[in-house]
XYZ file of C-alpha atoms in Angstrom:
261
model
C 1.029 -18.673 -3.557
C 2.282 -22.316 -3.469
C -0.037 -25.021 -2.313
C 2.241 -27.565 -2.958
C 3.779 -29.179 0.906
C 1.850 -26.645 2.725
C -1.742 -26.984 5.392
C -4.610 -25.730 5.818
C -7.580 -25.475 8.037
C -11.213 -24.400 6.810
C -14.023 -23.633 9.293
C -17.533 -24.384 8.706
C -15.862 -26.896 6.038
C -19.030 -29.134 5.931
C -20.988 -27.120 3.510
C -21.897 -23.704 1.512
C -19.011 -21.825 1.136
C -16.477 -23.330 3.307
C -17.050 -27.117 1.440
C -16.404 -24.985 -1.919
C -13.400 -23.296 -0.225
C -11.573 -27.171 1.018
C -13.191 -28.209 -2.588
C -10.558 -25.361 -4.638
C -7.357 -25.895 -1.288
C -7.505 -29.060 -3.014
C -7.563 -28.486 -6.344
C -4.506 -26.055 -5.733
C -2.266 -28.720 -4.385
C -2.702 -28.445 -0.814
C -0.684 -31.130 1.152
C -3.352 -31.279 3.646
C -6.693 -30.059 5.094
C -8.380 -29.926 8.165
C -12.237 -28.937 7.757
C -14.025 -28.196 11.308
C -17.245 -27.864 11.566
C -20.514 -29.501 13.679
C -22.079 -30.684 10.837
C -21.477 -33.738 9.187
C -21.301 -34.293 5.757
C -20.031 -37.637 5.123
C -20.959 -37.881 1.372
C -19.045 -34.866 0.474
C -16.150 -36.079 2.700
C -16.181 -39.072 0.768
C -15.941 -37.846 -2.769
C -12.652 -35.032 -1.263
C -10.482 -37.768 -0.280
C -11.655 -39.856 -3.271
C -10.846 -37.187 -5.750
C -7.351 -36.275 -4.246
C -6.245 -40.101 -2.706
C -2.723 -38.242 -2.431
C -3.366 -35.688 -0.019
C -4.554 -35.960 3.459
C -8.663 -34.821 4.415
C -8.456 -34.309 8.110
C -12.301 -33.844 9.091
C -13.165 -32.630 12.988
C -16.411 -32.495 14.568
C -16.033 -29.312 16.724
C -18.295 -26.479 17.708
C -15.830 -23.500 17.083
C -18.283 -21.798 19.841
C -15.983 -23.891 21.994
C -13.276 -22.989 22.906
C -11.306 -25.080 24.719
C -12.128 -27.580 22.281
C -11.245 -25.692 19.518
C -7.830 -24.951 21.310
C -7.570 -29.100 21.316
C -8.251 -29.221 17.608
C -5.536 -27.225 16.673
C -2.891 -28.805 18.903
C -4.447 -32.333 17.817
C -3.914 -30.510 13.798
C -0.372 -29.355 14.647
C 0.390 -32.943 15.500
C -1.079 -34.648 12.854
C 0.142 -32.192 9.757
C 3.535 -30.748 11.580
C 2.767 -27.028 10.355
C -0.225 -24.826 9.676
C 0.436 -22.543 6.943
C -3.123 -21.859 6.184
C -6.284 -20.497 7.597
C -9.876 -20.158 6.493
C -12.890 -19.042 8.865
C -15.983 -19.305 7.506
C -18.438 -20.585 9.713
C -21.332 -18.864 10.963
C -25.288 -19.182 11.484
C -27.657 -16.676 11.255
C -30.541 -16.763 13.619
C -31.253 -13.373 15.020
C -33.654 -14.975 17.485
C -30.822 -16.756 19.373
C -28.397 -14.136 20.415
C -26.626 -15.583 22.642
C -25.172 -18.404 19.848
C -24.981 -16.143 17.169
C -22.571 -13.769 19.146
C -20.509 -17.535 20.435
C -20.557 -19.243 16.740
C -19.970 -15.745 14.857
C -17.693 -14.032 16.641
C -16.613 -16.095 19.114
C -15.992 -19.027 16.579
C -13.616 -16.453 14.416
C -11.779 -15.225 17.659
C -11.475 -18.929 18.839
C -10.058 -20.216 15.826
C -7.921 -17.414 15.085
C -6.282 -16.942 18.672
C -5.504 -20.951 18.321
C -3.471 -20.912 15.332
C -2.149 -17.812 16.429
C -0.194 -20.207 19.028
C 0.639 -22.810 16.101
C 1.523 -20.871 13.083
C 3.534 -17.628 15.453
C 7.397 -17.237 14.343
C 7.727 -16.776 18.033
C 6.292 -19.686 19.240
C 8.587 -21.794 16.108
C 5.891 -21.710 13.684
C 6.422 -21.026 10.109
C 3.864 -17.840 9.778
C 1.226 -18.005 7.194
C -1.998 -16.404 6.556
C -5.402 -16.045 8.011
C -8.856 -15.560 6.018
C -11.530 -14.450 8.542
C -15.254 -13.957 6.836
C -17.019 -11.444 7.140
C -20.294 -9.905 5.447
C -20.909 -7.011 3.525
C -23.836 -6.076 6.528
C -20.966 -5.958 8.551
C -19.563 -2.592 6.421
C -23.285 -1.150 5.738
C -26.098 -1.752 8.295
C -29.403 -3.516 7.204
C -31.646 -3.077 9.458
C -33.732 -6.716 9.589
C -30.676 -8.124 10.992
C -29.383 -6.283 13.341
C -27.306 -8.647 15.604
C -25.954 -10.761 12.570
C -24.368 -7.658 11.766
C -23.311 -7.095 14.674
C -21.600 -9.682 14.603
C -19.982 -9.049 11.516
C -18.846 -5.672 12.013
C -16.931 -7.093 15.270
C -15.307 -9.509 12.867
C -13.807 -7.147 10.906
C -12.597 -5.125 13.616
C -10.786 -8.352 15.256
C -8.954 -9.403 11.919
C -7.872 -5.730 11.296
C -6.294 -5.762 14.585
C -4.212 -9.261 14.346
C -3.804 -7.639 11.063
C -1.235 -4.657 12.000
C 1.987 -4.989 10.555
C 3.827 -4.203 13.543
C 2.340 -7.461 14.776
C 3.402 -9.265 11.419
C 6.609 -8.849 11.962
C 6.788 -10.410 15.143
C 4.360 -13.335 13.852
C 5.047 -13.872 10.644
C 0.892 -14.322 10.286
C -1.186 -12.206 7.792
C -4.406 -11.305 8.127
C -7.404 -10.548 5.746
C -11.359 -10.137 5.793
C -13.239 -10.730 3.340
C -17.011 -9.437 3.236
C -19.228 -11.617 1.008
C -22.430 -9.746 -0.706
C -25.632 -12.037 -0.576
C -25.019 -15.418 -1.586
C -27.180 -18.551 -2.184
C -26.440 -20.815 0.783
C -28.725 -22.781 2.596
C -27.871 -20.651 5.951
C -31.435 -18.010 5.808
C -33.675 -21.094 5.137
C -36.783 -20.332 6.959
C -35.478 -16.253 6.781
C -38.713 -14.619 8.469
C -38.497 -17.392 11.589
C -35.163 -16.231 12.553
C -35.399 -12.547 12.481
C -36.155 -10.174 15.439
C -38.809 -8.296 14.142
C -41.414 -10.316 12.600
C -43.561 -7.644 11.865
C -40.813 -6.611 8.852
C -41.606 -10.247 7.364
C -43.195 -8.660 4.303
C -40.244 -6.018 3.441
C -37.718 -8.191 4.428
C -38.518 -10.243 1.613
C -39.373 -7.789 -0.800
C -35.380 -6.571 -0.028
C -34.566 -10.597 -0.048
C -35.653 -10.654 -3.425
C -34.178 -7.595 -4.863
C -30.814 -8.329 -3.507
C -28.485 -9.506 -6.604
C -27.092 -12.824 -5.663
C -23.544 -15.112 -5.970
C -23.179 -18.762 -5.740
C -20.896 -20.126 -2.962
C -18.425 -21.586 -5.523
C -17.780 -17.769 -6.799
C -17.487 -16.487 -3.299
C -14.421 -19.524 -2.409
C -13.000 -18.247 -5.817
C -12.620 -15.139 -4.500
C -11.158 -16.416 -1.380
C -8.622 -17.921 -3.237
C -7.726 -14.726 -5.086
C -7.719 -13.198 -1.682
C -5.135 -16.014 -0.216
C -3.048 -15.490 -3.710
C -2.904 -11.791 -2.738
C -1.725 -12.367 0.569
C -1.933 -8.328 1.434
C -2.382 -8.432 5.024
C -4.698 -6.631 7.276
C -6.925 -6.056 4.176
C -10.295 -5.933 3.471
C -12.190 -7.138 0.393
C -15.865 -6.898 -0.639
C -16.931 -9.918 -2.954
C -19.523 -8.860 -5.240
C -19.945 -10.544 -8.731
C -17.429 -12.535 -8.769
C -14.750 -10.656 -8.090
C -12.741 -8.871 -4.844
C -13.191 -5.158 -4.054
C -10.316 -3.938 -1.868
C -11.775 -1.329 0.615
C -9.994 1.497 1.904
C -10.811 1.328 5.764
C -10.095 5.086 6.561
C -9.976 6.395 10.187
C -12.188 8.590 11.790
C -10.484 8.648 15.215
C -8.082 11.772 15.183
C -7.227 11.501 18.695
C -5.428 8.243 18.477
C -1.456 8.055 19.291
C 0.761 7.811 17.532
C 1.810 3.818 16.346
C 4.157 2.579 18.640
């Protein structure tokens, strides 16, 4: 993929993974970048636009739990940048304790942000197509039973991206679509693990399986990212482990399903 004249838009941008994600956009050439999330992080933001004074750092304070703001952000994005060629969905929380927002921010923040620059980046709507990253977690392939609804979660996010990921409805868009499935990784996000989790009781195993749990930095997991984005193979899904990008065959189980129309 060429970077160079094309835009992109990174959830959860502020930090972890999706700061190391804008960090590499930019590295790449990317004309410009809009990074959404709550938080703020001004020194970071700071030290982007410092290191690339050439290309534009769009940053957006938006809860991608809400959606009609997040519909605003795009269409204020698509006015500011003229195309969106690019987008990355990472954010997420994890506290098992608060369904309710983990369902909105997890799932609903991927569905949001997706179904928005669905309406931008559509051939059919004039856009120029592009490609959509949606992050997942490797809980969301195999269960693990301390967190239950983060999973949850998960799992649904894969399903969604698979779906905006057929290729009957690529060639009407023009959008790809991939999930990618991150093994543990050393992000601030399970601070204060035991305090979030449903089960309390499991404090002692959970961190017994916390601890044997072989871990990746976030700057290896936005690596693979990019390698994902390079690929540009849509409706797949990738496990990052170690890294590097495991393709995984999603086999159906469903024999009674029509046939594709």
């Amino acid at each position: 993929m060429n970077y160079r004249g094309k835009s992109a838009v990174v959830t959860g941008g502020a930090g972890g993974i999706g700061l190391q994600v804008a960090r590499q956009l930019l590295a790449a050439g990317i004309g410009k970048i809009a990074i959404i999330d709550l938080q703020d992080n001004l020194e970071e933001f700071v030290k982007l636009r410092g290191a690339h004074p050439t290309q534009s750092v769009m940053i957006i304070k938006m809860d991608v739990a809400n959606k009609k703001g997040v519909e605003a952000t795009y269409e204020e994005i698509k006015k500011t940048f003229g195309n969106i060629d690019i987008v990355v969905n990472v954010a997420g929380i994890f506290n098992d304790r608060d369904v309710q927002r983990t369902l909105l921010v997890n799932l609903g923040g991927i569905i949001n942000s997706s179904l928005s620059a669905l309406q931008y980046m559509s051939k059919e709507n004039g856009g120029n197509g592009g490609l959509v990253v949606n992050m997942s977690s490797v809980v969301g392939l195999d269960p693990m039973f301390i967190i239950p609804v983060y999973g949850a979660t998960k799992a649904g996010i894969i399903n969604f991206t698979r779906c905006l990921g057929n290729e009957k409805f690529y060639q009407r868009s023009g959008i790809k679509f991939a999930t990618v499935c991150p093994g543990a990784t050393m992000t601030d996000m399970f601070t204060n693990f035991t305090e979030k989790i449903i089960f309390p009781e499991t404090s002692d195993e959970t961190y017994k399986i916390l601890d044997r749990l072989n871990k990746q930095s976030a700057t290896d997991v936005a690596r693979c990212i990019m390698n994902v984005l390079e690929k540009e193979k849509n409706g797949a899904v990738y496990v990052i482990e170690g890294k590097r990008i495991v393709p995984i065959d999603m086999k159906p189980h469903w024999t009674g399903k029509e046939p594709a129309l």
